[in-house]
XYZ file of C-alpha atoms in Angstrom:
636
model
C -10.427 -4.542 10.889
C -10.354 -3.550 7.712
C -10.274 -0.430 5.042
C -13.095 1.483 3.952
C -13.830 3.787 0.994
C -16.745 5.566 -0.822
C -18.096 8.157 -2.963
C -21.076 10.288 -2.682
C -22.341 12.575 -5.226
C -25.731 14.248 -5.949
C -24.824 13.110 -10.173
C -24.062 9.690 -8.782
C -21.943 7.716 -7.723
C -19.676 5.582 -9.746
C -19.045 1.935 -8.143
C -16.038 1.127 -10.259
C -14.133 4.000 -8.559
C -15.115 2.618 -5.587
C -13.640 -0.963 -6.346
C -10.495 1.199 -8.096
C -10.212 2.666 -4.291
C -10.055 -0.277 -2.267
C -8.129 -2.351 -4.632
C -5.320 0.061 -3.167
C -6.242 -1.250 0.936
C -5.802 -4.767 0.311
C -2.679 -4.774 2.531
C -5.661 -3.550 5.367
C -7.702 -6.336 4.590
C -6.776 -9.449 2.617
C -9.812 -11.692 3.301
C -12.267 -9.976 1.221
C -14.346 -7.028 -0.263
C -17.453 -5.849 -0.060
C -19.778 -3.110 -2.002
C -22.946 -1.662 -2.268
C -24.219 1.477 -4.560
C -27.201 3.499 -4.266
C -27.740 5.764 -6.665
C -25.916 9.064 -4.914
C -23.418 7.090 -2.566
C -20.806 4.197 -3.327
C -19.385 2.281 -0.251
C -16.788 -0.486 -0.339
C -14.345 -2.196 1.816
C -11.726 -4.684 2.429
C -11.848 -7.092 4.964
C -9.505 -8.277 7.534
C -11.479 -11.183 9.533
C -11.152 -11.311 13.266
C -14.796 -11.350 14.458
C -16.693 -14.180 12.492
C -14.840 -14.847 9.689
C -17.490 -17.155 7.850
C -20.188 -14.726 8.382
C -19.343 -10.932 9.108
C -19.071 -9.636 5.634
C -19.147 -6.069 4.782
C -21.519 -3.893 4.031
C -24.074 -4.351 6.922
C -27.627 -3.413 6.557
C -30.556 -3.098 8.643
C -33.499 -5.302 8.102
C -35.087 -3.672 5.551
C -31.674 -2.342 3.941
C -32.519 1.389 4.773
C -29.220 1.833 6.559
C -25.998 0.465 5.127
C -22.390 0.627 6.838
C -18.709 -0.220 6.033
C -16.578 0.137 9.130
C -12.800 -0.043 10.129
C -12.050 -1.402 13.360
C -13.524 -3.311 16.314
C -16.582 -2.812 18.660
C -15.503 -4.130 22.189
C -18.298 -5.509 24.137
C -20.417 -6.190 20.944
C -22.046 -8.827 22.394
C -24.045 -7.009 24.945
C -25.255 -4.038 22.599
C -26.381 -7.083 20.226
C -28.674 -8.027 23.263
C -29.793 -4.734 24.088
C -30.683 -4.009 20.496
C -32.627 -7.542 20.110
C -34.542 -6.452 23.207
C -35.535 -3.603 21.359
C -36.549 -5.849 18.673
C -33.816 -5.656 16.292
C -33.134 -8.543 14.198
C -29.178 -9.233 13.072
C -28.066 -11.497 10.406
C -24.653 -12.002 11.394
C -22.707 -12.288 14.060
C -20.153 -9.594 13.993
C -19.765 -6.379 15.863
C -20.054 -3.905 12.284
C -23.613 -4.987 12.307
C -24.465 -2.928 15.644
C -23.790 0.349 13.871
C -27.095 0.049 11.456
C -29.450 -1.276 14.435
C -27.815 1.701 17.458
C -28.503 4.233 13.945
C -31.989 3.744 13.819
C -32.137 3.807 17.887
C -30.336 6.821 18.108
C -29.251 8.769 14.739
C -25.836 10.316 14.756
C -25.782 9.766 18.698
C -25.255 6.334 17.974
C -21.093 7.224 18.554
C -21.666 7.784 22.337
C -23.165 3.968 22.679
C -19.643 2.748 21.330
C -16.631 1.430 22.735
C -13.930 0.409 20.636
C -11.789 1.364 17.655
C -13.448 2.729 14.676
C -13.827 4.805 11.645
C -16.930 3.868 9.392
C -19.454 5.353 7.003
C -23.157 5.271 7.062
C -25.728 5.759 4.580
C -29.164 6.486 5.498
C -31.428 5.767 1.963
C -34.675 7.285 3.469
C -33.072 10.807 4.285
C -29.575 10.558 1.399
C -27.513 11.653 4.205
C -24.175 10.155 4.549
C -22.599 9.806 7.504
C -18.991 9.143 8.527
C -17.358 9.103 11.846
C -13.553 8.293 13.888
C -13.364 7.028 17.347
C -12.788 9.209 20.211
C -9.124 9.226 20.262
C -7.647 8.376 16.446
C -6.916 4.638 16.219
C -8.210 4.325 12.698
C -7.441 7.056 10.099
C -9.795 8.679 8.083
C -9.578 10.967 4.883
C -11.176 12.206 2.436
C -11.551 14.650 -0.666
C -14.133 17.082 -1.365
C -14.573 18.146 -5.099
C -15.793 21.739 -6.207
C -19.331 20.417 -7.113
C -19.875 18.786 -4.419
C -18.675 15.189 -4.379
C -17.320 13.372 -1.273
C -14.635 11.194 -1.724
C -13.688 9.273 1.654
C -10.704 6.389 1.775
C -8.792 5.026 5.422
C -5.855 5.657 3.436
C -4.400 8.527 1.591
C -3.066 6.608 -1.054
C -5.963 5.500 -2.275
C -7.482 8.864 -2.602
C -4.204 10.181 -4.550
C -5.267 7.460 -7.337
C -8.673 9.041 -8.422
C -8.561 11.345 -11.785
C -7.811 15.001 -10.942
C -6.624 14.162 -7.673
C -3.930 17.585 -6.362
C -0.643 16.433 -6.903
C 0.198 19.916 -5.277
C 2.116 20.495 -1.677
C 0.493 22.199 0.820
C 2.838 24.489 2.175
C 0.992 25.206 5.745
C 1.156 21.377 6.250
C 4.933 21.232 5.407
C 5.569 23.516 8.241
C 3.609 21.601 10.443
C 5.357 18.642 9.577
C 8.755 20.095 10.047
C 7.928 21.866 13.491
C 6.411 18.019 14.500
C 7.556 15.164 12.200
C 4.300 14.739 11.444
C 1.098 16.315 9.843
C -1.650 16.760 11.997
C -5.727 16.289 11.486
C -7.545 18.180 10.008
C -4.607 18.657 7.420
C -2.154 16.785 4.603
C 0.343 17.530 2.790
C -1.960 17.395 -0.333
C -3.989 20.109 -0.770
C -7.568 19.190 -1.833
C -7.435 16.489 1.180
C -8.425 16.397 4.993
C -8.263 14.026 7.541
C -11.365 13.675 9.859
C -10.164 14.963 13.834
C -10.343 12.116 15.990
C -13.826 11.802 18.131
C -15.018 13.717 14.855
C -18.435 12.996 12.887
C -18.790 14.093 9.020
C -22.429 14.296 7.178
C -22.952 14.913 3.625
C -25.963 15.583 2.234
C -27.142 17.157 -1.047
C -23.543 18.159 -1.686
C -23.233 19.813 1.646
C -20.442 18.903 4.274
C -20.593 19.794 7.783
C -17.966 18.441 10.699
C -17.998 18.488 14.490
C -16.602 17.134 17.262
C -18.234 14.686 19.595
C -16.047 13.811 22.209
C -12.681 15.148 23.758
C -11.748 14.178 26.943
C -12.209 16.080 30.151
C -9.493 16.913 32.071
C -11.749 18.932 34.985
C -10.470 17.991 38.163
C -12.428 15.429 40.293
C -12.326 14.731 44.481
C -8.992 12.424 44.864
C -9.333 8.983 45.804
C -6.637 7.529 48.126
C -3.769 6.148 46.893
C -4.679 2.421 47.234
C -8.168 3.148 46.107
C -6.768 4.738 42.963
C -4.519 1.760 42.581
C -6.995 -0.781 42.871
C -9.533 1.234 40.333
C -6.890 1.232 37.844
C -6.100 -2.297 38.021
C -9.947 -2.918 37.576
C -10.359 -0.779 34.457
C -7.140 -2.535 32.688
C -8.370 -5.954 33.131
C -11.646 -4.724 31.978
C -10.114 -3.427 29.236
C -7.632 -6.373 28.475
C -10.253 -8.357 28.618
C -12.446 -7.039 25.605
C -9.825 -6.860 23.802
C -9.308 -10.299 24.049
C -12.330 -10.992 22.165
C -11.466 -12.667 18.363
C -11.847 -15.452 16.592
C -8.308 -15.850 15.183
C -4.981 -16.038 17.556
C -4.388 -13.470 19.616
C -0.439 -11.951 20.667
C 1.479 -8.883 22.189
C 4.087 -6.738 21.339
C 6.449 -6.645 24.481
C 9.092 -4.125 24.834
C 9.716 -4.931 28.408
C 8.837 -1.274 29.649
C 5.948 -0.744 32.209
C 3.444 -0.163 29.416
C 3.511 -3.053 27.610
C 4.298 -5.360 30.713
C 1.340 -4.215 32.565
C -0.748 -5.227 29.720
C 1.283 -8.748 29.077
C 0.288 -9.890 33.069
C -3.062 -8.691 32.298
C -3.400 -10.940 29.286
C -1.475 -13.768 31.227
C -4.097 -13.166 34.006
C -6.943 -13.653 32.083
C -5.955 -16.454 29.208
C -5.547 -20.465 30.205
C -2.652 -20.847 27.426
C 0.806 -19.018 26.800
C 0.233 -15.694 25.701
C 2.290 -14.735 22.747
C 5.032 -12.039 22.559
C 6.870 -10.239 20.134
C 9.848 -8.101 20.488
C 12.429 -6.302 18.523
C 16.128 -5.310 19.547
C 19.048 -3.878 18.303
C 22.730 -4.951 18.329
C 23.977 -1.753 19.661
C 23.650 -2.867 23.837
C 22.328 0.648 24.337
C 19.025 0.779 22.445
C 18.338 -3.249 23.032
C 16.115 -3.559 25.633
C 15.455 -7.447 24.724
C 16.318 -8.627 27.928
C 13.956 -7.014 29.821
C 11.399 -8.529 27.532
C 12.474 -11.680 27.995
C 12.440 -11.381 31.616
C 8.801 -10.629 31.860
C 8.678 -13.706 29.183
C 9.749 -15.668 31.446
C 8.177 -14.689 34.574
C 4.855 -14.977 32.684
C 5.377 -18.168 30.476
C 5.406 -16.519 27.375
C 6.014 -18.019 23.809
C 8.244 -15.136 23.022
C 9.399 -14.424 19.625
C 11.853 -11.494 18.907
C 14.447 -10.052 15.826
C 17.197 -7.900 15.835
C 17.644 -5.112 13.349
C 21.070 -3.688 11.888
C 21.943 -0.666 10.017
C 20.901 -2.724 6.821
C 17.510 -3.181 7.750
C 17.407 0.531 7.994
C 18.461 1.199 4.362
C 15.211 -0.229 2.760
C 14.230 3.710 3.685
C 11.983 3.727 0.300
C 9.908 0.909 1.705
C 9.542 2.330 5.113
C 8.322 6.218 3.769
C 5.887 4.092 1.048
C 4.140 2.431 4.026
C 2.660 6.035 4.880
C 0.598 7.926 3.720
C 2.575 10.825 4.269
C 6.402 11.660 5.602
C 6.764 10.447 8.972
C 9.780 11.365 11.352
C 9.329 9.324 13.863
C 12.507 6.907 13.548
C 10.606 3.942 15.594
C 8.201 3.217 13.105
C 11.477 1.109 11.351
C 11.329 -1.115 13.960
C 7.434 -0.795 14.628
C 6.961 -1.624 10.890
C 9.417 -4.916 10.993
C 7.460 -5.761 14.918
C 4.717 -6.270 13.450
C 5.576 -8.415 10.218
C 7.262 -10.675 13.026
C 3.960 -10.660 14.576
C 1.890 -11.572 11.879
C 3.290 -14.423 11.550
C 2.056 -15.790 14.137
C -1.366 -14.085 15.266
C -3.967 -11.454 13.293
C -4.406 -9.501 16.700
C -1.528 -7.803 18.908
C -2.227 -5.863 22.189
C 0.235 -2.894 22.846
C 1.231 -0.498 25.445
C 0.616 2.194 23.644
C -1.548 5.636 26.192
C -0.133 4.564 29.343
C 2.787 7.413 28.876
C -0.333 9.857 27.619
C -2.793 8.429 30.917
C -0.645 8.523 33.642
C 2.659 10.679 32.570
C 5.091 8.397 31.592
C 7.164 10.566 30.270
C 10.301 12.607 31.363
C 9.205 15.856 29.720
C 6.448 15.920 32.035
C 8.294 16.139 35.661
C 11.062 18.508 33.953
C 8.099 21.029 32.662
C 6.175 20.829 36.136
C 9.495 22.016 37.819
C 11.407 24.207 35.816
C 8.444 25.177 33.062
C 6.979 28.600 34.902
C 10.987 29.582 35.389
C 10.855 33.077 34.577
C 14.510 33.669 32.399
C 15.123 37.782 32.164
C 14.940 38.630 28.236
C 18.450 39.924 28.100
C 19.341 35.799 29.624
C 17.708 34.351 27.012
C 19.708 34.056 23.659
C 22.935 33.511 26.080
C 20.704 30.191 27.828
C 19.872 28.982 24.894
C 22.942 29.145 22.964
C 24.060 27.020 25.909
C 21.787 24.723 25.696
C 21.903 24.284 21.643
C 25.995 23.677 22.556
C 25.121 20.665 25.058
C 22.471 19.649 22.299
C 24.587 19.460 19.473
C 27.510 17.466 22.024
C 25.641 14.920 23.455
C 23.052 11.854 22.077
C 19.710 11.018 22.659
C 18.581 10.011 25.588
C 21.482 11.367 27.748
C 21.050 13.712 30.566
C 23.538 16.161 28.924
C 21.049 16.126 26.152
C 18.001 16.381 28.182
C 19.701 19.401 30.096
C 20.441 21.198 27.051
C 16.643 20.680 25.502
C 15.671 22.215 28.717
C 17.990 24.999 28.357
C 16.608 25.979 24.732
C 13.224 25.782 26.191
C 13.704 28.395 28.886
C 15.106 30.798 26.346
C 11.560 31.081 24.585
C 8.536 32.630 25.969
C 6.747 30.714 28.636
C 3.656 30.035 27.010
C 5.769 28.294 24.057
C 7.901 26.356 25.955
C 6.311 22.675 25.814
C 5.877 23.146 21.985
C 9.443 24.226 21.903
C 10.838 21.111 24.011
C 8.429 19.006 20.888
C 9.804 20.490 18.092
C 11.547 18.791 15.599
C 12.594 21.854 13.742
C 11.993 25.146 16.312
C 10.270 28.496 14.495
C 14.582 29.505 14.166
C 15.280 26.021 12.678
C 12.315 26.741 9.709
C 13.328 29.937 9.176
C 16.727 28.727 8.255
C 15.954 25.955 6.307
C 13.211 27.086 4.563
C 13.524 28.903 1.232
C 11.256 31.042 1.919
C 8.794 29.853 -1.586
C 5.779 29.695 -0.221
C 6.250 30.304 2.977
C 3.390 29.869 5.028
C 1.778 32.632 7.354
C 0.273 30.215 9.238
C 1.667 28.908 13.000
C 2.151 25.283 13.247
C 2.126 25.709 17.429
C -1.160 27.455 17.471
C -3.549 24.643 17.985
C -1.136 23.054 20.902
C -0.980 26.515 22.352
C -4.875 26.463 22.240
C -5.521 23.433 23.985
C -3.268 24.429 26.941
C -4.792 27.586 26.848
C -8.259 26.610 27.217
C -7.634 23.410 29.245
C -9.906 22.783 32.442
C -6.744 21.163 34.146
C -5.726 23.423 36.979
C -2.391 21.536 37.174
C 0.505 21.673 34.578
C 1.145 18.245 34.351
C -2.495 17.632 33.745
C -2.607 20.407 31.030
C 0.564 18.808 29.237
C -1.510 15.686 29.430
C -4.405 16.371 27.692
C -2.199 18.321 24.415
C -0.760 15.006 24.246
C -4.099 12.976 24.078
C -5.003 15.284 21.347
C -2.278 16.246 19.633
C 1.124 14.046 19.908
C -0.560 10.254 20.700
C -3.338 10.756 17.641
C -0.815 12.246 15.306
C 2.278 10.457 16.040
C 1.821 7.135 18.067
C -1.584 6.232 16.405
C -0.178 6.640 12.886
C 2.556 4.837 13.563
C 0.476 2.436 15.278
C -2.168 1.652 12.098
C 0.217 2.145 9.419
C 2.845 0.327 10.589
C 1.039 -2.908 11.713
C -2.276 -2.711 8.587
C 0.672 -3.091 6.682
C 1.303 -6.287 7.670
C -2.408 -7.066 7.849
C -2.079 -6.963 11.668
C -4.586 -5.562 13.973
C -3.952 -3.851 16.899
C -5.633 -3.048 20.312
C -4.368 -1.052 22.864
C -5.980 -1.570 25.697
C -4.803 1.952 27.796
C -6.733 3.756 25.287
C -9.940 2.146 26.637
C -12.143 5.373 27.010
C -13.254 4.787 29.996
C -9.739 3.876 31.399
C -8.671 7.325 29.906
C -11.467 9.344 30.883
C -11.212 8.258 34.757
C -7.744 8.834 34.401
C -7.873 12.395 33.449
C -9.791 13.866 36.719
C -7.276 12.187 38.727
C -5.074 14.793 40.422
C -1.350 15.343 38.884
C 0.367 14.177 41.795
C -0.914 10.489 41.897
C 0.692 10.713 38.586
C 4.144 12.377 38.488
C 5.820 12.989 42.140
C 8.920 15.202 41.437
C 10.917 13.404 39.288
C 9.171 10.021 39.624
C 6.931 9.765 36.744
C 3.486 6.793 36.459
C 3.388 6.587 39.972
C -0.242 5.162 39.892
C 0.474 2.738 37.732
C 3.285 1.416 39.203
C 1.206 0.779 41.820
C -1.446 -0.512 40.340
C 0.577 -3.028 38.962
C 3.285 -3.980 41.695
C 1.147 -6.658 42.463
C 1.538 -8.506 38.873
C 5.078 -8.021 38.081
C 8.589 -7.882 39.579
C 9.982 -5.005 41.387
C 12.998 -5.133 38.726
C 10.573 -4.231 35.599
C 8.163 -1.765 37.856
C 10.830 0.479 39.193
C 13.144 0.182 36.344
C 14.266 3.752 34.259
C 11.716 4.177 31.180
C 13.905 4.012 28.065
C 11.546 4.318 25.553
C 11.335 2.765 22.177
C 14.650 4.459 20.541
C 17.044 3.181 17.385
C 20.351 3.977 16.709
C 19.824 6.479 14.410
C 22.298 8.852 15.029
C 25.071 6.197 14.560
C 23.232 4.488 11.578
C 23.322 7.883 9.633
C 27.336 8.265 10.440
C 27.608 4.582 8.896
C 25.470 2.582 7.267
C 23.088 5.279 6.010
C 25.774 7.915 5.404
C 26.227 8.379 1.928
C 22.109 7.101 0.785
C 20.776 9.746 3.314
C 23.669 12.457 2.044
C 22.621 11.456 -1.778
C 19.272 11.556 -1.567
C 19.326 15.360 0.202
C 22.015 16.865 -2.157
C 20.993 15.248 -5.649
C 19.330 17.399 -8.685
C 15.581 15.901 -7.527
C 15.489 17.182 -4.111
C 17.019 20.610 -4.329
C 15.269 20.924 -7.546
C 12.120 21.664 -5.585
C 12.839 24.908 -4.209
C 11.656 24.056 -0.495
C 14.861 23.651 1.427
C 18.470 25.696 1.189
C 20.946 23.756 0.434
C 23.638 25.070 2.069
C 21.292 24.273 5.837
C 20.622 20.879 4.275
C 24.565 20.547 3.806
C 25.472 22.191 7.349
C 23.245 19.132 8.865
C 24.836 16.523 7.042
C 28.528 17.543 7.302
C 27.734 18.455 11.482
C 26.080 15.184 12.118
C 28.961 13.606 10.504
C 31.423 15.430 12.595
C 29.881 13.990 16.104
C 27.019 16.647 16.754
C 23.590 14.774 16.813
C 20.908 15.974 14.126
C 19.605 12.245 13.746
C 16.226 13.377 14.009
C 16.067 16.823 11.902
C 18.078 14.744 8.932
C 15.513 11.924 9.047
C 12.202 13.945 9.126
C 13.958 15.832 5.637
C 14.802 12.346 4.381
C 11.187 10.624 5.049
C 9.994 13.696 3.379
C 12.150 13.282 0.181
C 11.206 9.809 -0.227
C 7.483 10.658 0.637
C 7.503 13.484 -2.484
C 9.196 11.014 -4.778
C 6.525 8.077 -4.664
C 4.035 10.677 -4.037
C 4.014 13.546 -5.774
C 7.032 13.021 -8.520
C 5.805 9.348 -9.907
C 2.755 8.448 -7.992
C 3.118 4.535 -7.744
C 0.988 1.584 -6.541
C 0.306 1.158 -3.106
C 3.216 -1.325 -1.800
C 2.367 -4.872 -1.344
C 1.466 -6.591 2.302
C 4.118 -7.319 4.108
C 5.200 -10.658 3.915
C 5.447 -12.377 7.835
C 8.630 -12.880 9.268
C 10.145 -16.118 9.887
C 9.230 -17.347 13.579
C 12.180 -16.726 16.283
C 11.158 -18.248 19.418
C 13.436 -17.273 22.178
């Protein structure tokens, strides 16, 4: 694991840039840096070593230094394509998994991305042609961006920030990305919220050569329906493909943990591990002192029914004011309110291993979540146009009464939903600020023509899945987990110099899982049916059958207390109204209703992570922020 950077450019390339760019990763790799210039192309990197420590530098090169790589991530299973590729007489000089990329290139050009299995994002220069080539694993783990110059140049970083810090970099707001991020509290690939930078898609590949860029798509996952196997045959395959999956994950050469919520996901995964180690396997989790959002006592059940070393903390309403710290970890505004506790997970983590396995796909694999069963019922309801504004001003009243994760809440999201058009209705139910909500904030300065739904709408349009469930499945494998979970997921835990694997993300766990038929997944209201199954055998009835809860915070209360008047000074002062984006009587109606009981937790923090983002990022561009320092060890 690491982070990578580069420049290419047919005047040259200058290597001090280079160093200038990766001096802003270090929190992504501590152990070391690496370099290497030819003439057009710069590469560098910085190292976080899990896979030979004493030998696996960065850059790699084949034998006779033709082809030279920097890459981000890990290679599961490296040990067999080393074998196969020294059958073909390939000759390695060290013994980490990077070097495969150089060896596979020369076997099998760009194709070389179908031969891997793992995490990824990593550039390759080929000296004998002066094509570079970059490339992101199939579904987003590592991040990816880069910059692209009138004449030509190719600038390339795994971190936004660092690309912010080169001279002439845009300090200008794209407007079509801030809708985006307001309709989904987060910016999706290929776009940022900085103009003259993209992100590469997920399962994307990038060449540049002579100046010229040109990006496609490799992979994406097919959701086709295949025959159905029986239920226990399903069952059994699934169990197979996790511990497959656990397993070469398991693979490091420093100590190896878990984050444990004590959900299905991330128990599953826990047994698995316990299954397949000979020592304690070691835990992490994080709680909360309000009893409804603390769900440490389901983790420390499966703790104990597996032998854990568990370690957990407990975050108040003071942890959550160090908002400035949180929004600098990303590279851009992020309103998902779990990466607080995500972020302070992980420094309690890294205190005690370099490599953490999650839980993160299962919801995405085998429908874990509720949205999924409501949609499949009630999401072809056909609502007479003259209905509509009358259900959803209904719902929008049992919305603004209730909190999150309540059923009055859930009814009334459902409500709003059927009161749009059907084909709009899942990106409706995923919206942090609906189409109305935009309009009403929003100015109207630079108001952007563009549609932030249209690329969901796409994918269900187009999808092969002849179920709805199935359909709703695969926009969330390429839209919600890559955007959302995944950048949670790196930036939260890099940050600490962590490394994490997820082991439902496995591609060929995920694309087996896709043909299966919808109803081995979600039946009715029961959602993961397959894997509950699948893993009844390894854990207690208690934690299988148990009501997902999901990893939620206190927000709403936190912003009524502890956050009250930061959150209401930071919206309302000279800095942020002074940028013309939001009105500030809509930013004043959120406050002042949130305060009075109704719940806009999650509209008021996506505005706040964006205020904070524009301040360190646009307003007085600062240093990247320091590594997280570990937390103290809590063994429960």
């Amino acid at each position: 694991m690491c982070g990578i950077a580069g420049l290419a450019s047919t005047t040259g390339a200058d290597p001090e840039a280079v160093r200038a760019l990766c001096a802003r990763l270090t929190h992504r790799g501590p152990d070391g840096e690496g370099f290497h210039t030819d003439g057009q192309i710069a590469l560098g990197m910085r190292r976080l070593a899990v896979i030979d420590p004493a030998g696996g530098a960065q850059p790699v090169h084949n034998e006779d230094r033709t082809v030279t790589a920097v890459c981000n991530g890990e290679l599961y299973g490296y040990q067999s394509l080393r074998a196969r590729l020294r059958a073909r007489g390939h000759h390695f000089a060290t013994g980490s998994d990077s070097e495969c990329l150089v060896h596979l290139y020369e076997e099998y050009g760009e194709e070389l991305v179908h031969h891997l299995h793992g995490m990824y994002a990593f550039a390759l220069w080929d000296s004998r042609t002066r094509r570079l080539l970059l490339a992101r694993d199939r579904v987003g783990k590592k991040p990816l961006h880069y910059r692209r110059t009138p004449d030509g140049t190719l600038a390339f970083a795994s971190e936004l920030k660092a690309l912010r810090a080169l001279p002439g970099a845009a300090r200008t707001l794209d407007p079509a990305a801030l809708d985006h991020y307001l309709a989904h509290g987060h910016v999706p690939a290929p776009l940022t919220l900085t103009e003259d930078v993209r992100k590469l898609p997920p399962g994307s590949l990038l060449t540049w050569q002579a100046g010229q860029i040109h990006v496609r798509r490799y992979w994406t996952p097919d959701f086709t329906p295949r025959p159905a196997p029986g239920p226990g045959e399903a069952a059994a395959r699934a169990r197979a493909l996790l511990t497959e999956a656990t397993r070469s994950r398991l693979v490091a050469d420093r100590p190896v943990g878990a984050f444990l919520s004590g959900g299905l996901d991330s128990s599953a995964v826990v047994a698995a591990m316990a299954r397949l180690s000979d020592r304690p396997v070691r835990t992490f989790a994080v709680g909360f002192e309000d009893p409804a959002h603390d769900e440490r006592a389901h983790a420390r059940a499966v703790a104990r029914h597996f032998g854990t070393d568990h370690h957990e903390l407990v975050l108040t309403g003071a942890d959550a004011a160090h908002l400035a710290d949180l929004a600098h970890r990303f590279d851009e505004p992020f309103a998902d309110s779990s990466a607080l506790p995500a972020l302070h997970l992980a420094r309690l983590a890294a205190g005690q291993v370099t490599v953490a396995l999650t839980g993160d796909g299962g919801d995405e694999l085998f429908g874990g979540y509720r949205r999924y069963a409501l949609m499949a019922r009630y999401g072809a309801l056909p609502v007479p146009a003259a209905l509509r504004p009358l259900t959803g001003a209904l719902g929008t009243g049992l919305v603004a009464r209730s909190t999150t994760g309540t059923r009055r809440r859930a009814a009334g999201r459902l409500l709003e939903t059927l009161a749009v058009p059907r084909d709009r209705r899942y990106a409706h139910l995923m919206a942090c600020f609906t189409p109305a909500q935009r309009r009403w904030l929003r100015t109207g300065a630079d108001d952007p023509a563009t549609d932030p739904d249209a690329p969901l709408l796409h994918t269900l349009a187009a999808s092969r899945a002849t179920d709805p469930v199935n359909r709703l499945l695969e926009a969330d494998t390429l839209h919600y987990l890559p955007g959302d979970l995944l950048v949670k997921l790196d930036t939260t835990t890099m940050a600490a110099s962590l490394e994490a694997r997820s082991p439902f993300l496995d591609h060929h766990l995920l694309e087996w899982a896709a043909g299966l038929p919808a109803p081995l997944k979600v039946r009715g209201t029961a959602t993961k049916h397959l894997l509950k199954e699948a893993v009844r055998p390894w854990l207690p009835a208690h934690i299988v059958d148990r009501p997902k809860k999901g990893f939620s915070v206190p927000l709403a209360h936190w912003l009524r207390t502890a956050l009250r008047d930061l959150t209401r000074d930071l919206l309302t002062d000279h800095t942020a109204r002074s940028r013309g984006l939001f009105r500030p009587e809509a930013v004043r109606t959120l406050l002042a209703e949130h305060a009075a009981g109704q719940d806009h937790a999650a509209r008021i923090w996506a505005l706040v992570q964006f205020e904070l983002w524009a301040r360190h990022a646009l307003d007085q561009p600062t240093a990247p922020a320091a590594p997280l320092a570990p937390a103290p060890p809590q063994r429960v």
